[in-house]
Tab-separated table of C-alpha atoms in Angstrom:
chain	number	residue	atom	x	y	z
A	1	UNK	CA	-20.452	19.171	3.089
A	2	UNK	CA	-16.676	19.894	2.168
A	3	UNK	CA	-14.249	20.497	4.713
A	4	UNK	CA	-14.338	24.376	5.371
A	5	UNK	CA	-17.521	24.156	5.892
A	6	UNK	CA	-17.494	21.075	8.442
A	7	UNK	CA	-15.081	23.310	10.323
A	8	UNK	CA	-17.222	26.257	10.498
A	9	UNK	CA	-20.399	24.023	11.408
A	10	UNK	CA	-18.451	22.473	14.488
A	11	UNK	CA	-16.999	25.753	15.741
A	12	UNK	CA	-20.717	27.109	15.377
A	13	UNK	CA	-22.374	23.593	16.990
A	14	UNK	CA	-19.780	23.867	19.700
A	15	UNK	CA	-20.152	28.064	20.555
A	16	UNK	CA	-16.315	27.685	19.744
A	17	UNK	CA	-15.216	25.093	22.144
A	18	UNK	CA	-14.128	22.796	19.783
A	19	UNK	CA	-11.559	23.892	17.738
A	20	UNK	CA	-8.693	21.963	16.496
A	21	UNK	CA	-5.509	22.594	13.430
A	22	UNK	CA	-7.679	23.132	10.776
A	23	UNK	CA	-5.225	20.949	7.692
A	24	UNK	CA	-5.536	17.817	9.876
A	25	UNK	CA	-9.182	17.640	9.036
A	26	UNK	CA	-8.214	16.138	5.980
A	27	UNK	CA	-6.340	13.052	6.542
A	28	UNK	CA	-9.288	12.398	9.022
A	29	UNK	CA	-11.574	12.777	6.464
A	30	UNK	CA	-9.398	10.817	3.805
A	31	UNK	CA	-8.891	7.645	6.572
A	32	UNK	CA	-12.624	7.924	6.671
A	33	UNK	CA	-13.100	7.589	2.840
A	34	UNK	CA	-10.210	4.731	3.386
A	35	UNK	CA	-12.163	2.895	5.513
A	36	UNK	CA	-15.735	3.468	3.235
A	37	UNK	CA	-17.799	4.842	6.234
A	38	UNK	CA	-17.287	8.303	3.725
A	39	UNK	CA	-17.034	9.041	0.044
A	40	UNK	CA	-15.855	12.132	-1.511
A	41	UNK	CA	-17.033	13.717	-5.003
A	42	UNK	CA	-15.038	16.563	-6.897
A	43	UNK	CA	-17.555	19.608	-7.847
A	44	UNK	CA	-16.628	22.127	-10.013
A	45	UNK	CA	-17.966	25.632	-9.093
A	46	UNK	CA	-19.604	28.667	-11.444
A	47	UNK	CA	-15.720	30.049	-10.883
A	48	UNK	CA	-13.931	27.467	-12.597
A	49	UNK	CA	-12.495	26.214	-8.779
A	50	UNK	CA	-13.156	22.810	-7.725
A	51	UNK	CA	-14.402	21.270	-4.048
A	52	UNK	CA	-14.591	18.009	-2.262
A	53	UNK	CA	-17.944	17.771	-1.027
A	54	UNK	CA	-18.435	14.359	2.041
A	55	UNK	CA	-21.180	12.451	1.915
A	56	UNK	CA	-21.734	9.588	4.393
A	57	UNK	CA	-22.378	6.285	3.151
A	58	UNK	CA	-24.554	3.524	4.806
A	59	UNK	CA	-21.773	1.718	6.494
A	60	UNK	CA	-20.725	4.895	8.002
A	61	UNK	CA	-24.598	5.948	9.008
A	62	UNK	CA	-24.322	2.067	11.068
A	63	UNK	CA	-21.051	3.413	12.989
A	64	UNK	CA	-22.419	6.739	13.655
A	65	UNK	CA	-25.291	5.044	15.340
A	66	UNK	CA	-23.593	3.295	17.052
A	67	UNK	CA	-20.641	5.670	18.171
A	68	UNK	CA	-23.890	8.245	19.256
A	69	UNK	CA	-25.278	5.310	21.247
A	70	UNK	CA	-21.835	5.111	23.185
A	71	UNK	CA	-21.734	8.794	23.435
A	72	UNK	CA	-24.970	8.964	24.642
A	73	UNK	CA	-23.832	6.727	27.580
A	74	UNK	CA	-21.161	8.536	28.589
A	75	UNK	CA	-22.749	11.573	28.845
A	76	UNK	CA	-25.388	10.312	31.041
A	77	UNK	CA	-22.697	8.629	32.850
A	78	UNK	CA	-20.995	12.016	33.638
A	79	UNK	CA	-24.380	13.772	34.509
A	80	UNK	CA	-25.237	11.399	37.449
A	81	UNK	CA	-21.929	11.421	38.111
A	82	UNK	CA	-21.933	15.227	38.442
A	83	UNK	CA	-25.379	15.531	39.642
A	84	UNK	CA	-25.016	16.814	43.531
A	85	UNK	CA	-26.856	15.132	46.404
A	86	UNK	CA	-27.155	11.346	44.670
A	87	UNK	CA	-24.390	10.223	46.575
A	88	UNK	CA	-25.069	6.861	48.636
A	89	UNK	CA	-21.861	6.883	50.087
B	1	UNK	CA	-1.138	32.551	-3.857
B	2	UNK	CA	1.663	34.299	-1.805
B	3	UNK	CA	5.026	32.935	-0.999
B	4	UNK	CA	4.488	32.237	2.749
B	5	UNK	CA	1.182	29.688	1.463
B	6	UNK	CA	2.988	28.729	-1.289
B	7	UNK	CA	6.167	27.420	1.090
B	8	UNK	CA	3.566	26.055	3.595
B	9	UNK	CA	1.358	23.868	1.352
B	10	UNK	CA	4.891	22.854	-0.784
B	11	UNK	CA	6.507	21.908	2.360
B	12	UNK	CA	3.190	19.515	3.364
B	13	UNK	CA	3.387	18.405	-0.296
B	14	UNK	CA	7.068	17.437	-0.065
B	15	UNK	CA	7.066	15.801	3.925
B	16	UNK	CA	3.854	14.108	2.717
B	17	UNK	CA	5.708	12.049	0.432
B	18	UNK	CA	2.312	12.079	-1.745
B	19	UNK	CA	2.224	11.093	-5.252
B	20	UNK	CA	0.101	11.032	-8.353
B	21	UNK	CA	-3.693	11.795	-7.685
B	22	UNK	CA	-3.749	11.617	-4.043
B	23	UNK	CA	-1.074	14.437	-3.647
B	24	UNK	CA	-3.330	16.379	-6.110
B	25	UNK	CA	-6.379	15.534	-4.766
B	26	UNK	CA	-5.534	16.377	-0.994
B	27	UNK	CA	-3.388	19.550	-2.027
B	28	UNK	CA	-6.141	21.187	-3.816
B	29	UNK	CA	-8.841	20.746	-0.890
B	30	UNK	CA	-5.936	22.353	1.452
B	31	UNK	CA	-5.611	25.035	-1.143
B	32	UNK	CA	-9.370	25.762	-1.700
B	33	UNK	CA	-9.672	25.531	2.180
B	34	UNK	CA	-7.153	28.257	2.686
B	35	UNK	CA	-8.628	30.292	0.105
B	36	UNK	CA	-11.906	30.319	1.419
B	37	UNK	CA	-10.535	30.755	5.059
B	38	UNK	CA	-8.501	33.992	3.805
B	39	UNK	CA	-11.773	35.661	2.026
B	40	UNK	CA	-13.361	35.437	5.302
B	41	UNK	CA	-11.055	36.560	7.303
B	42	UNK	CA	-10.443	39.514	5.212
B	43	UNK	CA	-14.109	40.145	4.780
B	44	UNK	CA	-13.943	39.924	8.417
B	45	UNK	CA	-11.775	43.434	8.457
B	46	UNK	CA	-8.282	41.822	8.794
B	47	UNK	CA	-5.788	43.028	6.384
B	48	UNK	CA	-3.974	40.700	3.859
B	49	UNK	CA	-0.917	39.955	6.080
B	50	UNK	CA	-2.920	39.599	9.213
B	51	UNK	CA	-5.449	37.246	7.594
B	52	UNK	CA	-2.368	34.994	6.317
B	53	UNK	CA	-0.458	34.899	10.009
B	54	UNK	CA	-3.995	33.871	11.018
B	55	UNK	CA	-4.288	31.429	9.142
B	56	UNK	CA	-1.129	29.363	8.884
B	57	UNK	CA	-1.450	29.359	12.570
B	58	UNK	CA	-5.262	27.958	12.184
B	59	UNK	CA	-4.067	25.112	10.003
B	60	UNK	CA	-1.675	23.984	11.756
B	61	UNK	CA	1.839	22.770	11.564
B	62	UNK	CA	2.832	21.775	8.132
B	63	UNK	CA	4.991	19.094	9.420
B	64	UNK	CA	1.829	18.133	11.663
B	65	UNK	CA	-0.517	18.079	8.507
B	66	UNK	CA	2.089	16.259	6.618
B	67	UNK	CA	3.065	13.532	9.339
B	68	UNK	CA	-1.129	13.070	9.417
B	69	UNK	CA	-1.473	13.004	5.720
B	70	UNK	CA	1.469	10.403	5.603
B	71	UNK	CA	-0.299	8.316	8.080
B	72	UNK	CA	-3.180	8.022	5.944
B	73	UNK	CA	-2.165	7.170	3.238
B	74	UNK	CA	1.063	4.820	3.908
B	75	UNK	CA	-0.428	1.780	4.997
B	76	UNK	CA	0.001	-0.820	2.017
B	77	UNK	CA	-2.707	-3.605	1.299
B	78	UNK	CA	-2.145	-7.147	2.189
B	79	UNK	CA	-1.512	-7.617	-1.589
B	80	UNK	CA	0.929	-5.200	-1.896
B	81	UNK	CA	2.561	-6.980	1.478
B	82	UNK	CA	2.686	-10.460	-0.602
B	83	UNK	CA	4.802	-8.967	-3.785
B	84	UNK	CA	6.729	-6.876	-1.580
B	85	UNK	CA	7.676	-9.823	0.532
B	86	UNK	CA	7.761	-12.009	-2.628
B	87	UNK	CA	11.511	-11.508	-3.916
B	88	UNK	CA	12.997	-12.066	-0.738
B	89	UNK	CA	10.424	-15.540	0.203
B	90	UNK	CA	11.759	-16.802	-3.735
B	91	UNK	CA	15.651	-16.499	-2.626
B	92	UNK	CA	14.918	-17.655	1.051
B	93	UNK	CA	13.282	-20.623	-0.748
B	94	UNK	CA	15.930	-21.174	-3.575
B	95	UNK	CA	18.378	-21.807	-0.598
B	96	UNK	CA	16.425	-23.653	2.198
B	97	UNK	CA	15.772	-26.001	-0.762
B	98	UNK	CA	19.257	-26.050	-1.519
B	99	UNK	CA	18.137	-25.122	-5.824
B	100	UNK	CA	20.817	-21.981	-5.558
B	101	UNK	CA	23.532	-24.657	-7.116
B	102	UNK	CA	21.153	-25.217	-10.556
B	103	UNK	CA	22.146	-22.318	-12.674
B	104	UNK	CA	18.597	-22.810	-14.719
B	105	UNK	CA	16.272	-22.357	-11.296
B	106	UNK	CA	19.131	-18.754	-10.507
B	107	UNK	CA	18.976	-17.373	-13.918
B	108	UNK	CA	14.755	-17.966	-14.661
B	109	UNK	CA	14.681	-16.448	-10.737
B	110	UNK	CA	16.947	-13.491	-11.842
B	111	UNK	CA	14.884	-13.050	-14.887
B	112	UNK	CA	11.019	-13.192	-13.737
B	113	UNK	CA	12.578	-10.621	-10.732
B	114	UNK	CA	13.953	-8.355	-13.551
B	115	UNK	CA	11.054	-8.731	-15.617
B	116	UNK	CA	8.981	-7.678	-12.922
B	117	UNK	CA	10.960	-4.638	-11.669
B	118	UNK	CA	10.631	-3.406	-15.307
B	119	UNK	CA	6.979	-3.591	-15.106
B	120	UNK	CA	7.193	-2.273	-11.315
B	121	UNK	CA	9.052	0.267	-12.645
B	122	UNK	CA	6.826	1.560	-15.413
B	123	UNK	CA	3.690	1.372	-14.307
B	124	UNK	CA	4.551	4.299	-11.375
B	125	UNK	CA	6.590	2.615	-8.851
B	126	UNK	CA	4.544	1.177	-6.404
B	127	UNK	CA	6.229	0.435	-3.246
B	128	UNK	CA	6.162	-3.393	-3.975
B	129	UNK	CA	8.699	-2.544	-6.757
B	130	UNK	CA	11.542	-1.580	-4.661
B	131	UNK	CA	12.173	-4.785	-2.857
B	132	UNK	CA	12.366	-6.565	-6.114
B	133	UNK	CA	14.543	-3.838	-7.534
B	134	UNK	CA	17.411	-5.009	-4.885
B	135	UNK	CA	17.653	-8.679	-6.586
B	136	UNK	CA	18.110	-6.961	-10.095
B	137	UNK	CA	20.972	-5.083	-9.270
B	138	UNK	CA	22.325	-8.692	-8.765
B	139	UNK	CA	23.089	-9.562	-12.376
B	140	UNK	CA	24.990	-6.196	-12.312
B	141	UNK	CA	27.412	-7.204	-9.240
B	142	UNK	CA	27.774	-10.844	-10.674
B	143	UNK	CA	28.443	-9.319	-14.264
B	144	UNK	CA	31.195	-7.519	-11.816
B	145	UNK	CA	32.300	-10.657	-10.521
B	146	UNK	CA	32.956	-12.199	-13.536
B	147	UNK	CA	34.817	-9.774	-15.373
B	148	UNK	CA	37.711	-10.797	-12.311
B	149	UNK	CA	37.558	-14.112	-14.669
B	150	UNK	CA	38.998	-12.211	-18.128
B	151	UNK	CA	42.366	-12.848	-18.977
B	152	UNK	CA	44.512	-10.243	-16.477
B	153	UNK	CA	45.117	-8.071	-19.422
B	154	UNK	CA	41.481	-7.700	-20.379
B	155	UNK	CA	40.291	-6.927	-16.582
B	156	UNK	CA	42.871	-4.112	-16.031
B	157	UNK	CA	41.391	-2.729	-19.123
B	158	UNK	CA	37.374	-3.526	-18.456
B	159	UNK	CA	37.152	-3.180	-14.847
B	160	UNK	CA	37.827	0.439	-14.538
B	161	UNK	CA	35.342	1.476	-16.712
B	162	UNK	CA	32.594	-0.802	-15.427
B	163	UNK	CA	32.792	-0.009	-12.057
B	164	UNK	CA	32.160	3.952	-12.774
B	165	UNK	CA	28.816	2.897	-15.759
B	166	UNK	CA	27.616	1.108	-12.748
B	167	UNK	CA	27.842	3.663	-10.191
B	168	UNK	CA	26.886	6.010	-12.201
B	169	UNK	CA	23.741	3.699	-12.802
B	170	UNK	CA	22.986	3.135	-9.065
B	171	UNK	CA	23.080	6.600	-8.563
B	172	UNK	CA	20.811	7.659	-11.320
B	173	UNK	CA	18.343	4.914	-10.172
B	174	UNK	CA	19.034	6.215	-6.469
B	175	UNK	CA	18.157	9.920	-7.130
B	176	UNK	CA	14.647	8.702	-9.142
B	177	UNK	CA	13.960	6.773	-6.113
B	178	UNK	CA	14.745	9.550	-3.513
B	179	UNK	CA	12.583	11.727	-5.495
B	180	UNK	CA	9.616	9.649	-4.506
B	181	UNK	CA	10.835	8.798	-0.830
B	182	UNK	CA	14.126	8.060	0.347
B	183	UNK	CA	13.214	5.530	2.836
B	184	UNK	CA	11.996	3.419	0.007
B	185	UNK	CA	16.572	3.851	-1.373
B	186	UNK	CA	16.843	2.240	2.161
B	187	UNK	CA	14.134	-0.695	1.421
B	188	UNK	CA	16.209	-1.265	-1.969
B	189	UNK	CA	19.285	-1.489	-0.659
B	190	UNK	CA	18.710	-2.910	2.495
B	191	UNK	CA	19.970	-6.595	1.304
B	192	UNK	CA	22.899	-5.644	-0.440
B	193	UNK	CA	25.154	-5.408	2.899
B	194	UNK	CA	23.518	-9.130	3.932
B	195	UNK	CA	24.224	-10.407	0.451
B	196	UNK	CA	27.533	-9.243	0.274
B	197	UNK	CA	28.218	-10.421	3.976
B	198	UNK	CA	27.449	-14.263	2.883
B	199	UNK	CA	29.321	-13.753	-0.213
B	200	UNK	CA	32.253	-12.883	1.220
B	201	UNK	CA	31.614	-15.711	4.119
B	202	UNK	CA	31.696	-18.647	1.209
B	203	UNK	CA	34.286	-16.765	-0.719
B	204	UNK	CA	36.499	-14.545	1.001
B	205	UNK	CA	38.838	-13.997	-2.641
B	206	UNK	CA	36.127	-12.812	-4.710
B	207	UNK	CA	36.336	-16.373	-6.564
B	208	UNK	CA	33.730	-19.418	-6.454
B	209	UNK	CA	36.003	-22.513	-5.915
B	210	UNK	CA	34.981	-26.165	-5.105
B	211	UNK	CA	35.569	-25.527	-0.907
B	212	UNK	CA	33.079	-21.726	-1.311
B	213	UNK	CA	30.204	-23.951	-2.990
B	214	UNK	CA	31.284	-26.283	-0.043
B	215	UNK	CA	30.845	-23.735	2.351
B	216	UNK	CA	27.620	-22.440	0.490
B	217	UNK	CA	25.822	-26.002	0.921
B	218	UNK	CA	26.798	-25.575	4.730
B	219	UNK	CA	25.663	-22.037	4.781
B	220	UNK	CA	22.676	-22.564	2.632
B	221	UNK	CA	19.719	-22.776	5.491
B	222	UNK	CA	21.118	-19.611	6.983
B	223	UNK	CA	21.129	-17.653	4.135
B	224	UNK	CA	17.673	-18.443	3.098
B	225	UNK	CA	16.719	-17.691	6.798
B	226	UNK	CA	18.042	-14.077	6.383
B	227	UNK	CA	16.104	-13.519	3.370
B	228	UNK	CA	13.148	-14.964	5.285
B	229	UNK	CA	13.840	-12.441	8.237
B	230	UNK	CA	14.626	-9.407	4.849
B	231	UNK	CA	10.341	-10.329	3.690
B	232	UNK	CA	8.784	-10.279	7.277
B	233	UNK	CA	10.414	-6.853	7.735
B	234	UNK	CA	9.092	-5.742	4.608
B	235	UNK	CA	5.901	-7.192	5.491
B	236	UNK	CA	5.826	-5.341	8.480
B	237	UNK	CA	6.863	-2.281	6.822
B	238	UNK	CA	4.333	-2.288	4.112
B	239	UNK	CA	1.439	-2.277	6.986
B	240	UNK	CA	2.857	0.110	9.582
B	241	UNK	CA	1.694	3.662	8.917
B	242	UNK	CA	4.510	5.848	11.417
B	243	UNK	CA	7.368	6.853	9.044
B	244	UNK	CA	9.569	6.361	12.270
B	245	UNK	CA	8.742	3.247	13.180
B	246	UNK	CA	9.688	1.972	9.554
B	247	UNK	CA	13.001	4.074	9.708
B	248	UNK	CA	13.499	2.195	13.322
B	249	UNK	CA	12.030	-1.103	11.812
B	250	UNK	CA	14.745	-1.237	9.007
B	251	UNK	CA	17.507	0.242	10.664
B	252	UNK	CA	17.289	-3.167	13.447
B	253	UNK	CA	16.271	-5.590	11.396
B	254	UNK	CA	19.376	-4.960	8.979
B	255	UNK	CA	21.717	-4.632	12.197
B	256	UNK	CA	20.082	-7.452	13.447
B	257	UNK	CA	19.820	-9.576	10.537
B	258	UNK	CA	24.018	-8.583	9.603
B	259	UNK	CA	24.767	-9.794	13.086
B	260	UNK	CA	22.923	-13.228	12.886
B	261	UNK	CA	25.339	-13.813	9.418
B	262	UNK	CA	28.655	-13.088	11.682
B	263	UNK	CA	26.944	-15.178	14.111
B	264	UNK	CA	26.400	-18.018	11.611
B	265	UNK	CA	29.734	-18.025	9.958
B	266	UNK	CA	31.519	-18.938	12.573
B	267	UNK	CA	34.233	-16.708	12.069
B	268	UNK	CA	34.658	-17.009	8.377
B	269	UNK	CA	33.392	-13.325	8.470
B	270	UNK	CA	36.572	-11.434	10.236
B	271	UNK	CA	36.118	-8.545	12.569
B	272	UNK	CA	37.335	-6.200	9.646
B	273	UNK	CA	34.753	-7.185	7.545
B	274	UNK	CA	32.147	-7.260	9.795
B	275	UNK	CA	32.847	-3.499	10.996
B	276	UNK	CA	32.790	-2.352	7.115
B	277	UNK	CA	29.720	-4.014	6.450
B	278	UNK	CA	28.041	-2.578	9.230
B	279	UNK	CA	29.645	1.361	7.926
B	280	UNK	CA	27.569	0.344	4.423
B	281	UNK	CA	24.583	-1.030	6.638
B	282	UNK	CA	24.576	2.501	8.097
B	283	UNK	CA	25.333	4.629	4.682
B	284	UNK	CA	21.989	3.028	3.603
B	285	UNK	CA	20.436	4.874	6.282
B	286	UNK	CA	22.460	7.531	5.830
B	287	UNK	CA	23.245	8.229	2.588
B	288	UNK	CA	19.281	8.883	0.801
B	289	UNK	CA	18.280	11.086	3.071
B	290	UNK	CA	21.407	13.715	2.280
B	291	UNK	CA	20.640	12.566	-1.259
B	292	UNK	CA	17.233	13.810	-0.482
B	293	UNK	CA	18.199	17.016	1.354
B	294	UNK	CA	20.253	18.110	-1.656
B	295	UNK	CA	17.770	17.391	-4.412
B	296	UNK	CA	15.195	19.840	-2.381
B	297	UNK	CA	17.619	22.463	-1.554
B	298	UNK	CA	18.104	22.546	-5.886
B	299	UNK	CA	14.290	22.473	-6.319
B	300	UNK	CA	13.836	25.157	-3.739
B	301	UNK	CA	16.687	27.230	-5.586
B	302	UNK	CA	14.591	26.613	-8.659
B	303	UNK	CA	11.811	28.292	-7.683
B	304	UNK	CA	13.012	30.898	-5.506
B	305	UNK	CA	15.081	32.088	-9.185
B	306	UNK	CA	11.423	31.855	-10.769
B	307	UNK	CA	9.933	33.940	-8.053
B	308	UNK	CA	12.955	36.529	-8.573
B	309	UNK	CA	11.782	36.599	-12.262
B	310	UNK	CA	8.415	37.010	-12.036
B	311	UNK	CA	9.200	40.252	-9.312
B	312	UNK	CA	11.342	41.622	-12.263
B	313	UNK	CA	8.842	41.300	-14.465
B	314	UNK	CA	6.125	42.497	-12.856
């Protein structure tokens, strides 16, 4: 994916609730490929133009796991904690 | 592109303080992405002027982009921490050691640090380079000093037109320096107030007489413990990523590190001299960034003259 199109896919995954400054995708993405959980690949297209396109490397398909797992657990934290008429108290 | 994207993604490029490939690499994808955002949005209906306000104000800030683009990329590797930290460990060394006295160890030190600037120096400037650059400009201020030893006649004559061929040369190393990023003018210059503060401690005349190398055996621990405290700041600086925590991180430890000499000379250092050192301490901060200011405002005039042009022509 290049970074456009990440943008667009999160607006879309989101129904627009996640939208942020579009430039400072970039130096996310760049201290991603920094720290090798990312690697980037210049593609030339039929116009002459060039793109980054991201792919994820296996270190960063480990973190993702894991981050998700974390996620995961906060999430289901917040749904019991929201869910009306558990309360003990 | 228009002028108001062509000012925005110039104005990243320039607070970036990018160079070489990763200032073309991270450009272009903010170029392309702006490209592709403006199709759409005029595909969308909106017309050309509309679809550029939009925009801008999608991407964001450029000094927000820029400040995040800086933070990526300005953290320096532990290797780049050891040769930046390198110059200032050797003279801390060649003092706590008490070698400084053995003109062979000084002059094979002042050689291996100008040999190595060179190579800094042509191979792109890394940002090890300009800590070691500070220790070559010292065989220009002692070739200064000695010149006060030519026969009177001979330094009236001399003197005058030394001190301008080495401004002159300070200045044209400043302004290729500042181009890059003027906080590194700062890193460069940062121990030439410190340097000149112990100098002036041992030999208040501008002359080295039997009671200054007296004074310099006394003095000797202290001095290399500045240029101990000069590497762990640049250690530090090479691994932070804020840009104003390294402007805040040099700015004390040179206050800090001018004080401790005062403190340690036990008054050989007058008030005076103390005060003035502290001015130059400040013009270090000071003076690069105007430096700065006025080498964009000429670049800016540059191109809005080109833009005039190409109007005309068209």
């Amino acid at each position: 994916m290049y970074g456009y199109q990440i943008i667009k896919e999160l607006e879309a995954r989101s129904e627009g609730y996640f939208k942020f400054k579009e430039g400072t995708l970039y130096p996310a993405l760049h201290r991603l490929e920094k720290s090798g959980l990312l690697y980037g690949k210049w593609q030339k297209l039929p116009n002459g133009r060039q793109r980054r396109y991201y792919h994820i490397t296996a270190r960063g398909l480990a973190r993702l796991a894991e981050d998700r797992t974390q996620w995961q657990d906060y999430l289901n934290a917040v749904k019991l904690i929201l869910q009306p008429g558990q309360s003990h108290l | 592109m228009t002028p108001e994207l062509t000012d925005y993604i110039e104005n990243i490029r320039y607070t970036s303080k990018l160079g070489g490939s990763d200032d073309t690499g991270i450009i272009g994808e903010l170029e392309t992405h702006i490209e592709d955002k403006l199709r759409d949005l005029t595909d969308a209906g909106l017309s050309e002027e509309e679809a550029i306000r939009a925009c801008l104000g999608e991407m964001g800030s450029p000094s927000l982009v820029a400040r995040q683009i800086y933070e990526a990329y300005s953290q320096g590797s532990w290797k780049q921490v050891m040769m930046a930290s390198l110059p200032h460990l050797l003279f801390g060394g060649i003092f706590t050691l008490n070698w400084w006295h053995h003109i062979g160890w000084l002059t094979v030190l002042l050689i291996l640090i100008c040999g190595i600037t060179i190579y800094g120096w042509c191979h792109g400037k890394p940002n090890w380079v300009f800590s070691w650059l500070s220790y070559s400009l010292l065989p220009v201020l002692i070739a200064g000093l000695l010149l006060l030893y030519l026969p009177k006649g001979w330094s009236l004559i001399v003197i005058p037109i030394y001190i301008p061929l080495a401004a002159w040369w300070l200045i044209h190393i400043l302004n290729q320096i500042v181009k890059k990023d003027w906080l590194f003018s700062s890193v460069m210059l940062l121990p030439i107030p410190i340097i000149i503060g112990w100098f002036l401690t041992i030999s208040p005349d501008g002359k080295l007489t039997e009671a200054s190398l007296q004074q310099a055996t006394l003095l000797a621990p202290w001095i290399g413990l500045s240029f101990v405290v000069l590497a762990l700041t640049i250690a530090a600086f090479i691994r932070i990523r804020q840009r104003w925590l390294r402007i805040s991180l040099l700015a004390l430890s040179g206050i800090i590190t001018l004080t401790l000499v005062a403190n340690y000379t036990q008054g050989h250092l007058s008030t005076a001299m103390f005060v003035g050192l502290m001015l130059v301490m400040w013009g270090i901060f000071l003076v690069p960034p105007l430096l700065e200011r006025r080498l964009r405002r000429r670049a800016e005039l540059i191109l809005d003259k080109k833009r005039t042009a190409t109007t005309k022509i068209d």
